[in-house]
Short mmCIF file of C-alpha atoms in Angstrom, two decimals:
data_model
loop_
_atom_site.label_atom_id
_atom_site.label_comp_id
_atom_site.label_asym_id
_atom_site.label_seq_id
_atom_site.Cartn_x
_atom_site.Cartn_y
_atom_site.Cartn_z
CA MET A 268 93.88 72.45 117.67
CA VAL A 269 90.56 71.70 115.96
CA ILE A 270 88.88 74.17 118.29
CA ASN A 271 91.33 76.85 117.19
CA ILE A 272 90.57 76.14 113.54
CA LEU A 273 86.84 76.44 114.21
CA ILE A 274 87.32 79.69 116.09
CA THR A 275 89.36 81.04 113.20
CA PHE A 276 86.52 80.18 110.84
CA LEU A 277 84.16 82.03 113.17
CA LEU A 278 86.45 85.05 112.90
CA ILE A 279 86.55 84.81 109.11
CA THR A 280 82.75 84.58 108.91
CA ASN A 281 82.57 87.78 110.98
CA ILE A 282 84.57 89.58 108.32
CA GLY A 283 82.44 87.88 105.66
CA VAL A 284 79.22 89.26 107.16
CA VAL A 285 80.62 92.77 107.28
CA ALA A 286 82.24 92.63 103.84
CA SER A 287 79.50 90.99 101.79
CA GLY A 288 77.38 93.26 99.67
CA ARG A 289 74.60 90.86 98.76
CA LEU A 290 71.85 89.78 101.10
CA THR A 291 71.74 86.17 99.88
CA TYR A 292 75.48 85.85 100.43
CA CYS A 293 75.14 87.50 103.84
CA ILE A 294 72.46 85.00 104.88
CA ARG A 295 74.65 82.12 103.69
CA VAL A 296 77.62 83.37 105.71
CA VAL A 297 75.46 83.64 108.82
CA ALA A 298 74.27 80.07 108.21
CA VAL A 299 77.88 78.86 108.05
CA GLN A 300 78.57 80.76 111.23
CA GLY A 301 75.63 79.05 112.88
CA ILE A 302 76.97 75.63 111.91
CA VAL A 303 80.46 76.50 113.19
CA ILE A 304 78.94 77.71 116.47
CA GLY A 305 76.91 74.52 116.64
CA ILE A 306 79.94 72.24 116.43
CA LEU A 307 81.77 74.24 119.10
CA PRO A 308 80.16 72.78 122.28
CA CYS A 309 80.94 69.20 121.19
CA LEU A 310 84.64 70.00 120.99
CA ILE A 311 84.77 72.06 124.16
CA TYR A 312 83.08 69.36 126.20
CA GLY A 313 86.03 67.12 125.44
CA LYS A 314 84.37 63.73 125.40
CA LEU A 315 81.34 62.49 123.54
CA ALA A 316 78.24 62.78 125.69
CA LEU A 317 74.54 63.20 125.18
CA LEU A 318 74.34 66.79 126.43
CA PRO A 319 76.69 68.52 123.96
CA ILE A 320 75.44 66.42 121.05
CA VAL A 321 71.83 67.38 121.73
CA ILE A 322 72.79 71.05 122.01
CA ALA A 323 74.88 70.85 118.84
CA ALA A 324 72.18 69.13 116.80
CA PHE A 325 69.53 71.60 117.94
CA THR A 326 71.76 74.60 117.31
CA ILE A 327 72.80 73.47 113.84
CA ALA A 328 69.21 72.70 112.92
CA VAL A 329 67.94 76.09 114.11
CA LYS A 330 70.81 78.42 113.25
CA GLY A 331 72.27 76.67 110.26
CA ILE A 332 69.12 75.49 108.48
CA ILE A 333 65.81 76.94 109.71
CA PHE A 334 66.84 80.59 110.13
CA PRO A 335 68.55 80.88 106.75
CA LEU A 336 65.56 79.23 105.05
CA LEU A 337 63.19 81.58 106.87
CA LEU A 338 65.22 84.66 106.03
CA GLY A 339 65.60 83.52 102.44
CA TRP A 340 61.84 83.07 102.28
CA SER A 341 61.13 86.54 103.61
CA LEU A 342 63.76 87.93 101.23
CA LYS A 343 61.90 86.36 98.36
CA THR A 344 58.34 87.16 99.42
CA ALA A 345 59.05 90.69 100.62
CA GLN A 346 60.69 91.40 97.26
CA VAL A 347 63.63 93.15 98.80
CA GLU A 348 66.42 94.42 96.59
CA ARG A 349 69.40 92.18 97.11
CA GLU A 350 71.81 94.94 98.02
CA VAL A 351 72.85 95.42 101.65
CA GLU A 352 72.91 99.26 101.55
CA PRO A 353 75.38 100.15 104.27
CA LEU A 354 75.49 103.53 105.97
CA VAL A 355 79.24 103.05 106.34
CA SER A 356 81.16 102.12 103.17
CA TYR A 357 82.35 98.52 102.84
CA PRO A 358 86.11 99.12 103.10
CA PHE A 359 85.57 101.28 106.16
CA SER A 360 83.28 98.61 107.67
CA ILE A 361 86.01 96.01 107.23
CA ILE A 362 88.54 98.26 108.92
CA ILE A 363 86.07 98.84 111.76
CA SER A 364 85.64 95.09 112.16
CA VAL A 365 89.42 94.77 112.52
CA LEU A 366 89.38 97.52 115.16
CA ILE A 367 86.54 95.71 116.91
CA PHE A 368 88.66 92.58 117.00
CA ALA A 369 91.64 94.44 118.46
CA LEU A 370 89.40 96.05 121.06
CA SER A 371 87.81 92.78 122.09
CA PHE A 372 91.22 91.16 122.36
CA TRP A 373 92.38 93.95 124.64
CA LEU A 374 89.15 93.67 126.61
CA SER A 375 89.44 89.94 127.14
CA PHE A 376 92.94 90.40 128.53
CA HIS A 377 91.71 92.86 131.08
CA LEU A 378 88.84 90.73 132.31
CA SER A 379 89.54 88.44 135.20
CA LEU A 380 87.79 85.33 133.99
CA PRO A 381 87.44 82.08 135.92
CA GLU A 382 89.74 79.19 135.10
CA SER A 383 87.05 77.27 133.25
CA PHE A 384 87.60 79.38 130.10
CA CYS A 385 89.99 76.77 128.83
CA VAL A 386 90.20 78.01 125.24
CA SER A 387 91.88 81.40 125.42
CA LEU A 388 90.97 82.44 121.89
CA LEU A 389 87.27 81.78 122.32
CA VAL A 390 86.58 84.75 124.60
CA PRO A 391 88.00 87.54 122.39
CA VAL A 392 86.43 86.02 119.27
CA ALA A 393 83.07 85.75 121.05
CA PHE A 394 83.33 89.40 122.09
CA SER A 395 84.20 90.49 118.59
CA THR A 396 81.27 88.47 117.21
CA ILE A 397 78.91 90.23 119.61
CA MET A 398 80.28 93.64 118.67
CA THR A 399 80.27 92.84 114.96
CA GLY A 400 76.58 91.97 115.29
CA LEU A 401 75.93 95.28 117.00
CA PHE A 402 77.86 97.09 114.29
CA VAL A 403 75.82 95.37 111.56
CA ILE A 404 72.60 96.37 113.32
CA VAL A 405 73.70 99.98 113.61
CA SER A 406 75.28 100.48 110.21
CA ARG A 407 72.88 98.82 107.76
CA VAL A 408 69.66 100.25 106.45
CA LYS A 409 67.47 97.21 105.75
CA ALA A 410 65.37 95.52 108.39
CA LEU A 411 66.55 92.12 107.15
CA THR A 412 70.21 92.96 107.76
CA GLN A 413 69.25 94.02 111.25
CA VAL A 414 67.81 90.57 111.88
CA LEU A 415 71.09 89.18 110.55
CA GLY A 416 73.04 91.44 112.91
CA TYR A 417 70.88 90.25 115.77
CA LEU A 418 71.65 86.66 114.81
CA VAL A 419 75.39 87.32 114.67
CA MET A 420 75.23 88.97 118.08
CA GLU A 421 73.36 85.99 119.46
CA ASN A 422 75.98 83.68 117.95
CA GLY A 423 78.62 85.61 119.87
CA ILE A 424 76.72 85.26 123.14
CA TYR A 425 76.26 81.56 122.42
CA ALA A 426 79.99 81.12 121.77
CA PHE A 427 80.72 82.87 125.04
CA GLY A 428 78.26 80.58 126.78
CA ALA A 429 79.82 77.53 125.12
CA ALA A 430 83.00 78.20 127.06
CA LEU A 431 80.96 77.79 130.23
CA LEU A 432 79.22 74.66 129.03
CA ARG A 433 80.35 72.45 131.88
CA GLU A 434 78.78 74.67 134.51
CA GLN A 435 75.78 75.84 132.56
CA PRO A 436 72.72 73.66 132.64
CA LEU A 437 71.30 72.44 129.36
CA LEU A 438 67.94 73.98 130.12
CA VAL A 439 69.24 77.56 130.10
CA GLU A 440 70.96 77.03 126.76
CA LEU A 441 67.88 75.55 125.15
CA GLY A 442 65.74 78.32 126.63
CA VAL A 443 67.95 80.95 125.04
CA LEU A 444 67.74 79.15 121.70
CA LEU A 445 63.96 78.98 121.91
CA ASP A 446 63.74 82.68 122.76
CA MET A 447 65.81 83.53 119.76
CA PHE A 448 63.86 81.21 117.52
CA VAL A 449 60.64 83.01 118.42
CA ALA A 450 62.30 86.39 117.99
CA VAL A 451 63.61 85.65 114.51
CA PHE A 452 60.34 84.03 113.53
CA VAL A 453 58.45 87.14 114.58
CA MET A 454 60.96 89.37 112.83
CA GLY A 455 60.75 87.36 109.62
CA ILE A 456 56.97 87.63 109.57
CA ALA A 457 57.08 91.28 110.62
CA ILE A 458 59.43 92.13 107.78
CA PHE A 459 57.08 90.42 105.36
CA HIS A 460 54.08 92.37 106.66
CA ILE A 461 55.94 95.69 106.83
CA SER A 462 57.01 95.35 103.24
CA ARG A 463 53.49 94.41 102.16
CA GLU A 464 51.99 97.45 103.86
CA PHE A 465 54.60 100.04 103.04
CA ASP A 466 56.34 98.80 99.87
CA HIS A 467 59.78 98.88 101.52
CA ILE A 468 61.64 97.75 104.59
CA ASP A 469 64.01 100.69 104.76
CA THR A 470 64.31 101.62 108.43
CA HIS A 471 64.93 105.27 107.61
CA ILE A 472 61.53 105.69 106.05
CA LEU A 473 59.92 103.78 108.90
CA ASP A 474 60.81 106.80 111.07
CA ASN A 475 57.94 108.61 109.42
CA LEU A 476 55.40 106.28 110.99
CA SER A 477 53.73 108.59 113.45
CA ASP A 478 50.45 110.39 114.07
CA ARG A 479 52.03 113.74 113.40
CA ILE A 480 51.76 114.75 109.75
CA PRO A 481 55.21 115.76 108.43
CA ALA A 482 55.53 119.42 107.52
CA ASP A 483 56.24 118.90 103.83
CA ILE A 484 53.17 116.75 103.32
CA ARG A 485 50.98 119.30 105.12
CA THR A 486 52.12 122.11 102.83
CA THR A 487 51.44 120.06 99.74
CA GLU A 488 47.96 119.27 100.98
CA GLU A 489 47.22 122.97 101.57
CA THR A 490 48.29 123.90 98.08
CA MET B 254 121.85 72.89 98.19
CA LYS B 255 121.52 70.37 95.38
CA PHE B 256 117.95 69.83 96.43
CA ALA B 257 117.21 73.57 96.22
CA LEU B 258 118.73 73.64 92.73
CA LEU B 259 116.49 70.74 91.74
CA ASN B 260 113.53 72.78 92.99
CA ILE B 261 114.46 75.74 90.82
CA ILE B 262 114.90 73.62 87.69
CA LEU B 263 111.59 71.93 88.39
CA ALA B 264 109.89 75.31 88.78
CA LEU B 265 111.37 76.58 85.52
CA ILE B 266 110.14 73.49 83.68
CA ALA B 267 106.76 72.93 85.31
CA ALA B 268 105.49 76.48 85.86
CA PRO B 269 103.49 76.75 82.59
CA LEU B 270 101.75 73.51 83.46
CA LEU B 271 99.80 75.21 86.27
CA SER B 272 97.79 77.41 83.94
CA GLY B 273 97.17 74.32 81.81
CA ILE B 274 95.65 72.58 84.84
CA ILE B 275 93.55 75.65 85.68
CA ASN B 276 92.22 75.82 82.12
CA ARG B 277 91.45 72.11 82.15
CA VAL B 278 89.44 72.39 85.36
CA LYS B 279 87.53 75.36 84.00
CA ALA B 280 86.80 73.45 80.80
CA MET B 281 85.55 70.44 82.76
CA PHE B 282 83.24 72.66 84.80
CA ALA B 283 81.88 74.22 81.64
CA GLY B 284 81.39 70.80 80.02
CA ARG B 285 83.96 71.42 77.32
CA LYS B 286 86.89 69.29 76.31
CA GLY B 287 89.31 72.16 76.71
CA GLN B 288 92.80 72.96 75.59
CA PRO B 289 95.57 70.40 75.90
CA LEU B 290 97.44 70.51 79.21
CA PHE B 291 100.60 71.68 77.52
CA GLN B 292 98.97 74.47 75.50
CA LEU B 293 101.10 77.21 77.05
CA TYR B 294 104.28 75.37 76.00
CA TYR B 295 103.05 75.26 72.39
CA ASP B 296 102.15 78.95 72.57
CA LEU B 297 105.57 79.85 73.93
CA HIS B 298 107.23 77.80 71.20
CA LYS B 299 105.15 79.50 68.53
CA LEU B 300 105.80 83.00 69.90
CA LEU B 301 109.52 82.44 70.23
CA LYS B 302 109.77 81.62 66.52
CA LYS B 303 108.21 84.95 65.55
CA SER B 304 109.91 88.31 65.51
CA ALA B 305 108.82 91.25 67.65
CA VAL B 306 107.26 94.44 66.30
CA PHE B 307 108.17 97.70 67.98
CA SER B 308 106.27 100.91 67.50
CA PRO B 309 108.53 103.88 66.64
CA ALA B 310 106.96 105.73 69.57
CA THR B 311 108.46 103.33 72.10
CA THR B 312 111.80 103.63 73.83
CA PHE B 313 114.17 101.57 75.94
CA PHE B 314 111.53 100.90 78.59
CA PHE B 315 109.23 99.06 76.23
CA TRP B 316 111.56 96.14 75.67
CA ALA B 317 113.10 96.42 79.13
CA GLY B 318 109.72 95.66 80.74
CA PRO B 319 109.36 91.95 79.94
CA LEU B 320 113.05 91.22 80.41
CA THR B 321 113.21 92.90 83.81
CA GLY B 322 110.08 91.06 84.81
CA PHE B 323 111.67 87.74 83.95
CA ALA B 324 115.00 88.60 85.64
CA VAL B 325 113.22 89.72 88.79
CA LEU B 326 111.15 86.54 88.95
CA ALA B 327 114.27 84.43 88.41
CA GLY B 328 115.77 86.28 91.38
CA ALA B 329 112.66 85.70 93.46
CA LEU B 330 112.80 82.01 92.54
CA LEU B 331 116.25 81.83 94.15
CA ILE B 332 115.02 83.02 97.53
CA VAL B 333 111.52 81.55 97.66
CA PRO B 334 111.28 78.39 99.76
CA GLN B 335 109.75 75.45 97.96
CA ALA B 336 109.64 71.80 98.98
CA GLN B 337 111.25 71.17 102.41
CA GLY B 338 110.99 74.93 103.06
CA LYS B 339 114.50 75.58 101.81
CA ALA B 340 115.60 78.04 99.15
CA PHE B 341 118.78 78.26 97.09
CA ILE B 342 119.88 81.52 98.72
CA GLN B 343 118.88 82.61 102.20
CA PHE B 344 119.92 85.50 104.40
CA PRO B 345 118.19 87.45 107.18
CA GLY B 346 115.87 90.06 105.74
CA ASP B 347 115.23 88.47 102.38
CA ILE B 348 111.49 88.83 102.96
CA ILE B 349 111.94 92.53 102.25
CA LEU B 350 113.97 91.81 99.12
CA PHE B 351 111.25 89.40 98.02
CA ILE B 352 108.50 92.01 98.29
CA TYR B 353 110.57 94.72 96.63
CA LEU B 354 111.44 92.42 93.74
CA PHE B 355 107.74 92.20 92.98
CA GLY B 356 107.54 95.98 93.35
CA LEU B 357 110.33 96.37 90.79
CA MET B 358 108.60 94.03 88.38
CA ARG B 359 105.36 95.95 88.72
CA PHE B 360 107.14 99.24 88.16
CA PHE B 361 108.73 98.03 84.94
CA THR B 362 105.52 96.47 83.63
CA VAL B 363 103.66 99.71 84.29
CA VAL B 364 106.38 101.89 82.79
CA SER B 365 106.61 99.75 79.65
CA ALA B 366 102.84 99.95 79.31
CA MET B 367 102.89 103.73 79.65
CA ASP B 368 105.76 103.92 77.16
CA THR B 369 103.52 102.89 74.29
CA GLY B 370 101.68 106.18 74.62
CA SER B 371 98.31 104.49 74.33
CA SER B 372 95.73 105.87 76.72
CA PHE B 373 94.23 102.40 76.91
CA GLU B 374 97.42 100.94 78.38
CA GLY B 375 97.74 103.87 80.74
CA MET B 376 94.31 102.96 82.08
CA GLY B 377 95.44 99.40 82.77
CA ALA B 378 98.61 100.70 84.41
CA SER B 379 96.64 102.95 86.74
CA ARG B 380 94.38 100.06 87.73
CA GLU B 381 97.33 97.78 88.35
CA ILE B 382 98.91 100.35 90.68
CA GLN B 383 95.62 101.05 92.41
CA PHE B 384 95.14 97.40 93.29
CA ALA B 385 98.79 96.96 94.21
CA VAL B 386 98.29 99.61 96.86
CA PHE B 387 95.98 97.18 98.65
CA ALA B 388 97.69 93.90 97.79
CA GLU B 389 101.26 94.81 98.70
CA PRO B 390 100.72 95.79 102.36
CA ALA B 391 98.69 92.63 102.84
CA LEU B 392 101.56 90.48 101.56
CA PHE B 393 104.01 92.44 103.68
CA LEU B 394 101.92 92.16 106.85
CA GLY B 395 101.39 88.44 106.27
CA LEU B 396 105.12 87.84 105.94
CA VAL B 397 105.85 90.02 108.98
CA THR B 398 103.35 87.99 110.99
CA LEU B 399 105.05 84.76 109.99
CA ALA B 400 108.47 86.27 110.76
CA ARG B 401 107.27 87.28 114.19
CA LYS B 402 105.71 83.85 114.75
CA THR B 403 108.85 81.91 113.91
CA ALA B 404 111.36 84.55 115.11
CA ASN B 405 113.17 84.32 111.81
CA LEU B 406 113.91 86.94 109.20
CA SER B 407 114.59 84.85 106.12
CA LEU B 408 111.93 83.20 104.02
CA SER B 409 113.60 79.79 104.25
CA GLY B 410 113.96 80.14 108.00
CA ILE B 411 110.29 81.08 108.34
CA TYR B 412 108.97 78.36 106.09
CA SER B 413 111.08 75.53 107.50
CA SER B 414 110.08 76.17 111.12
CA PHE B 415 106.30 75.99 110.95
CA SER B 416 104.25 73.63 112.96
CA TRP B 417 100.53 73.07 113.20
CA HIS B 418 100.70 73.76 116.90
CA ASP B 419 99.34 77.29 116.58
CA SER B 420 97.13 76.90 113.57
CA THR B 421 95.06 80.07 113.92
CA VAL B 422 97.68 82.44 112.61
CA LEU B 423 98.60 80.06 109.78
CA ILE B 424 95.00 79.79 108.60
CA LEU B 425 94.48 83.54 108.63
CA VAL B 426 97.76 84.26 106.87
CA SER B 427 97.25 81.61 104.22
CA ALA B 428 93.73 82.92 103.56
CA ALA B 429 95.23 86.40 103.10
CA PHE B 430 97.95 84.95 100.86
CA PHE B 431 95.35 83.17 98.75
CA ILE B 432 93.51 86.44 98.13
CA ILE B 433 96.79 88.12 97.19
CA PHE B 434 97.66 85.11 95.01
CA LEU B 435 94.43 85.56 93.05
CA ALA B 436 94.87 89.32 92.72
CA GLU B 437 98.55 89.40 91.82
CA ASN B 438 98.22 86.71 89.19
CA SER B 439 95.21 88.49 87.68
CA ARG B 440 92.93 85.57 88.45
CA LEU B 441 89.19 85.65 88.27
CA PRO B 442 87.47 87.55 91.07
CA VAL B 443 89.83 90.42 90.30
CA ASP B 444 90.71 90.08 86.65
CA ASP B 445 90.12 87.55 83.91
CA PRO B 446 93.21 86.74 81.88
CA ASN B 447 91.25 85.04 79.11
CA THR B 448 88.85 87.75 78.05
CA HIS B 449 89.52 91.06 76.40
CA LEU B 450 86.83 93.39 77.65
CA GLU B 451 88.01 96.96 77.78
CA LEU B 452 85.91 97.99 80.76
CA THR B 453 87.47 95.70 83.28
CA MET B 454 90.76 94.40 81.98
CA ILE B 455 93.80 95.13 84.09
CA HIS B 456 96.81 93.04 83.38
CA GLU B 457 96.20 91.98 79.78
CA VAL B 458 95.74 95.56 78.68
CA MET B 459 99.28 96.38 79.70
CA VAL B 460 100.81 93.76 77.43
CA LEU B 461 98.63 94.33 74.37
CA ASP B 462 101.39 95.93 72.34
CA HIS B 463 104.03 93.32 73.06
CA SER B 464 104.56 90.69 70.42
CA GLY B 465 106.70 87.72 69.50
CA PRO B 466 109.46 86.68 71.93
CA ASP B 467 108.60 89.59 74.24
CA LEU B 468 105.08 88.27 74.65
CA ALA B 469 106.47 84.77 75.21
CA VAL B 470 108.68 86.12 78.00
CA ILE B 471 105.65 87.87 79.53
CA PHE B 472 103.54 84.68 79.46
CA TYR B 473 106.38 82.67 80.92
CA SER B 474 106.96 85.27 83.67
CA ALA B 475 103.27 85.21 84.49
CA SER B 476 103.37 81.45 85.01
CA LEU B 477 106.55 81.75 87.09
CA LYS B 478 104.78 84.34 89.25
CA LEU B 479 101.90 81.91 89.66
CA TRP B 480 104.38 79.27 90.80
CA ILE B 481 106.28 81.53 93.22
CA LEU B 482 103.24 83.02 94.96
CA GLY B 483 101.63 79.58 94.91
CA SER B 484 104.58 78.08 96.74
CA LEU B 485 104.13 80.76 99.43
CA VAL B 486 100.49 79.71 99.87
CA ILE B 487 101.28 76.00 99.81
CA GLY B 488 104.15 76.40 102.27
CA ALA B 489 101.83 78.14 104.71
CA ILE B 490 98.87 75.79 104.27
CA MET B 491 100.72 72.49 104.42
CA PRO B 492 103.97 72.72 106.36
CA ILE B 493 104.63 68.98 106.13
CA TYR B 494 108.24 67.94 105.84
CA THR B 495 109.21 64.28 106.05
CA GLY B 496 112.93 64.77 105.55
CA LYS B 497 113.04 62.43 102.55
CA ILE B 498 113.71 64.38 99.38
CA ILE B 499 111.36 62.43 97.11
CA PHE B 500 108.40 62.54 99.48
CA ASP B 501 108.80 66.26 100.17
CA GLU B 502 108.99 67.00 96.48
CA LEU B 503 105.90 64.88 95.79
CA ILE B 504 103.95 66.56 98.60
CA PHE B 505 104.92 70.00 97.32
CA LEU B 506 104.08 69.22 93.69
CA SER B 507 100.74 67.67 94.58
CA GLY B 508 100.05 70.75 96.72
CA MET B 509 100.67 72.98 93.73
CA ALA B 510 98.42 70.80 91.57
CA VAL B 511 95.65 70.96 94.21
CA LEU B 512 96.09 74.74 94.44
CA SER B 513 95.64 75.15 90.70
CA ILE B 514 92.59 72.87 90.79
CA VAL B 515 91.15 75.04 93.58
CA VAL B 516 91.84 78.15 91.53
CA GLY B 517 90.07 76.53 88.58
CA ILE B 518 87.05 75.74 90.77
CA VAL B 519 86.98 79.27 92.20
CA GLU B 520 87.17 80.70 88.68
CA SER B 521 84.33 78.47 87.49
CA CYS B 522 82.05 79.30 90.40
CA MET B 523 82.59 83.04 90.70
CA ALA B 524 81.85 85.95 88.43
CA ARG B 525 84.29 88.75 88.09
CA LEU B 526 83.83 91.45 90.70
CA LYS B 527 82.74 94.91 89.73
CA LEU B 528 85.82 97.06 89.34
CA LEU B 529 84.77 99.23 92.27
CA LYS B 530 84.39 96.15 94.46
CA VAL B 531 87.93 94.90 93.87
CA PRO B 532 89.53 97.13 96.54
CA GLN B 533 86.92 95.79 98.96
CA PHE B 534 87.99 92.22 98.16
CA LEU B 535 91.65 93.11 98.63
CA ILE B 536 90.96 94.92 101.90
CA VAL B 537 89.51 91.66 103.22
CA GLY B 538 92.94 90.10 102.63
CA PHE B 539 94.55 93.06 104.34
CA ALA B 540 92.17 92.72 107.30
CA LEU B 541 92.94 88.99 107.64
CA ALA B 542 96.67 89.76 107.68
CA ILE B 543 96.21 92.48 110.31
CA ILE B 544 94.10 90.19 112.49
CA ALA B 545 96.78 87.51 112.24
CA LEU B 546 99.36 90.09 113.31
CA ILE B 547 97.23 91.20 116.26
CA LEU B 548 96.79 87.57 117.30
CA GLN B 549 100.51 86.98 117.02
CA ILE B 550 101.55 90.04 118.97
CA MET B 551 99.02 89.75 121.80
#
């Protein structure tokens, strides 16, 4: 029962990430999602043991505290505007996230999963978290929101892995976490440097980074 | 039966107290002393002693608006389940009646606002309808989900057969209901009932021209609406029934008090949303209801 409540909160945070229009709020929602994800393995394992508690503590520390602080820091130092700037309008994004959920539910019914996936709701919600992350990466302009989308996607993969906790060795899980930690660290620093060099972190304008001089600039130089 | 009657009398007496609690909590958050808890009762008493002023431009609809609103809410009070999940009247399909009663009330409020001929009130009416477009389907889908979950078509049947066994759907639906509760009662993220700022007001603008007893009826109806929608939320969040009348009543009343405290906290911590963002907020409620329905059907 408690697991179901947690999974529902995971679902609600997915909608929160898609629906929120402010970056600070978005980061906070992802932090809550990280904490929810962190508690999950403890409950799935069933009994109190060292392994799930270590994983949970590490996950909560990294995903719930360090990442949000890091992202908040790069938000402040890169002097980003606090709007999310979606390519798809907010109401439409919310409807798409509902469609994603329906799709992932349908998908999880058509997968033949091993018996160890004890919590039936976890698999579709994990799928929809992964796809929501992908959707956030695709549909938002700022580089920071793309890091957030990456984090949400990783949370989904982690939730999917949590269902397999009894078979999966601790080392793999920690390795994945470490990978992601490095990735987000690099991204946070990269965003800071990109914004310092180019005055913005809009991924559209980053397209112009090439050796070729764009046609419009060339004509202005000739005149 | 007697118990359900007791519920209705209690609702009629205690409904204005909820907004008193909300105002108190907001005052405490702001560090003020605040109005007395029973302020709305004093206001109602004062307004009832006055006489109403009618503009010569208005017609039948202007005074029919508040009265229909009150009659409709009294009807809704008969079929809404309160403590112990039982209502005074119950029959299969009363969920549809319940939703359409609110539709009727909204229609008459809007028509009586338009009847004044003021463009200002027409603006409020259009906003009210625009937001109702998003709020109503969410309420409907939430109730349909619960009906499907409990295989019951009456509100009392639905609300008396909950259990916490399958909590996922209940959480999603009660979150959706809470969003609708805030929007329909013109509470803060959507609309602020205490300020009069032309740019963003929705519900208050429609009742600007009412005065005296009419205004008292409108205030009283608003608090009854708060009570009725609140009992929907409370019934979904805490389906705890002990079987003893006194305990059930106490649990229900404390639930309502906690709900109004939560509303006060939400109102103190949040700013009002930009008018263009309100549909987005309501669509979140709609999305939660749809997800609950998908979960229930699959």
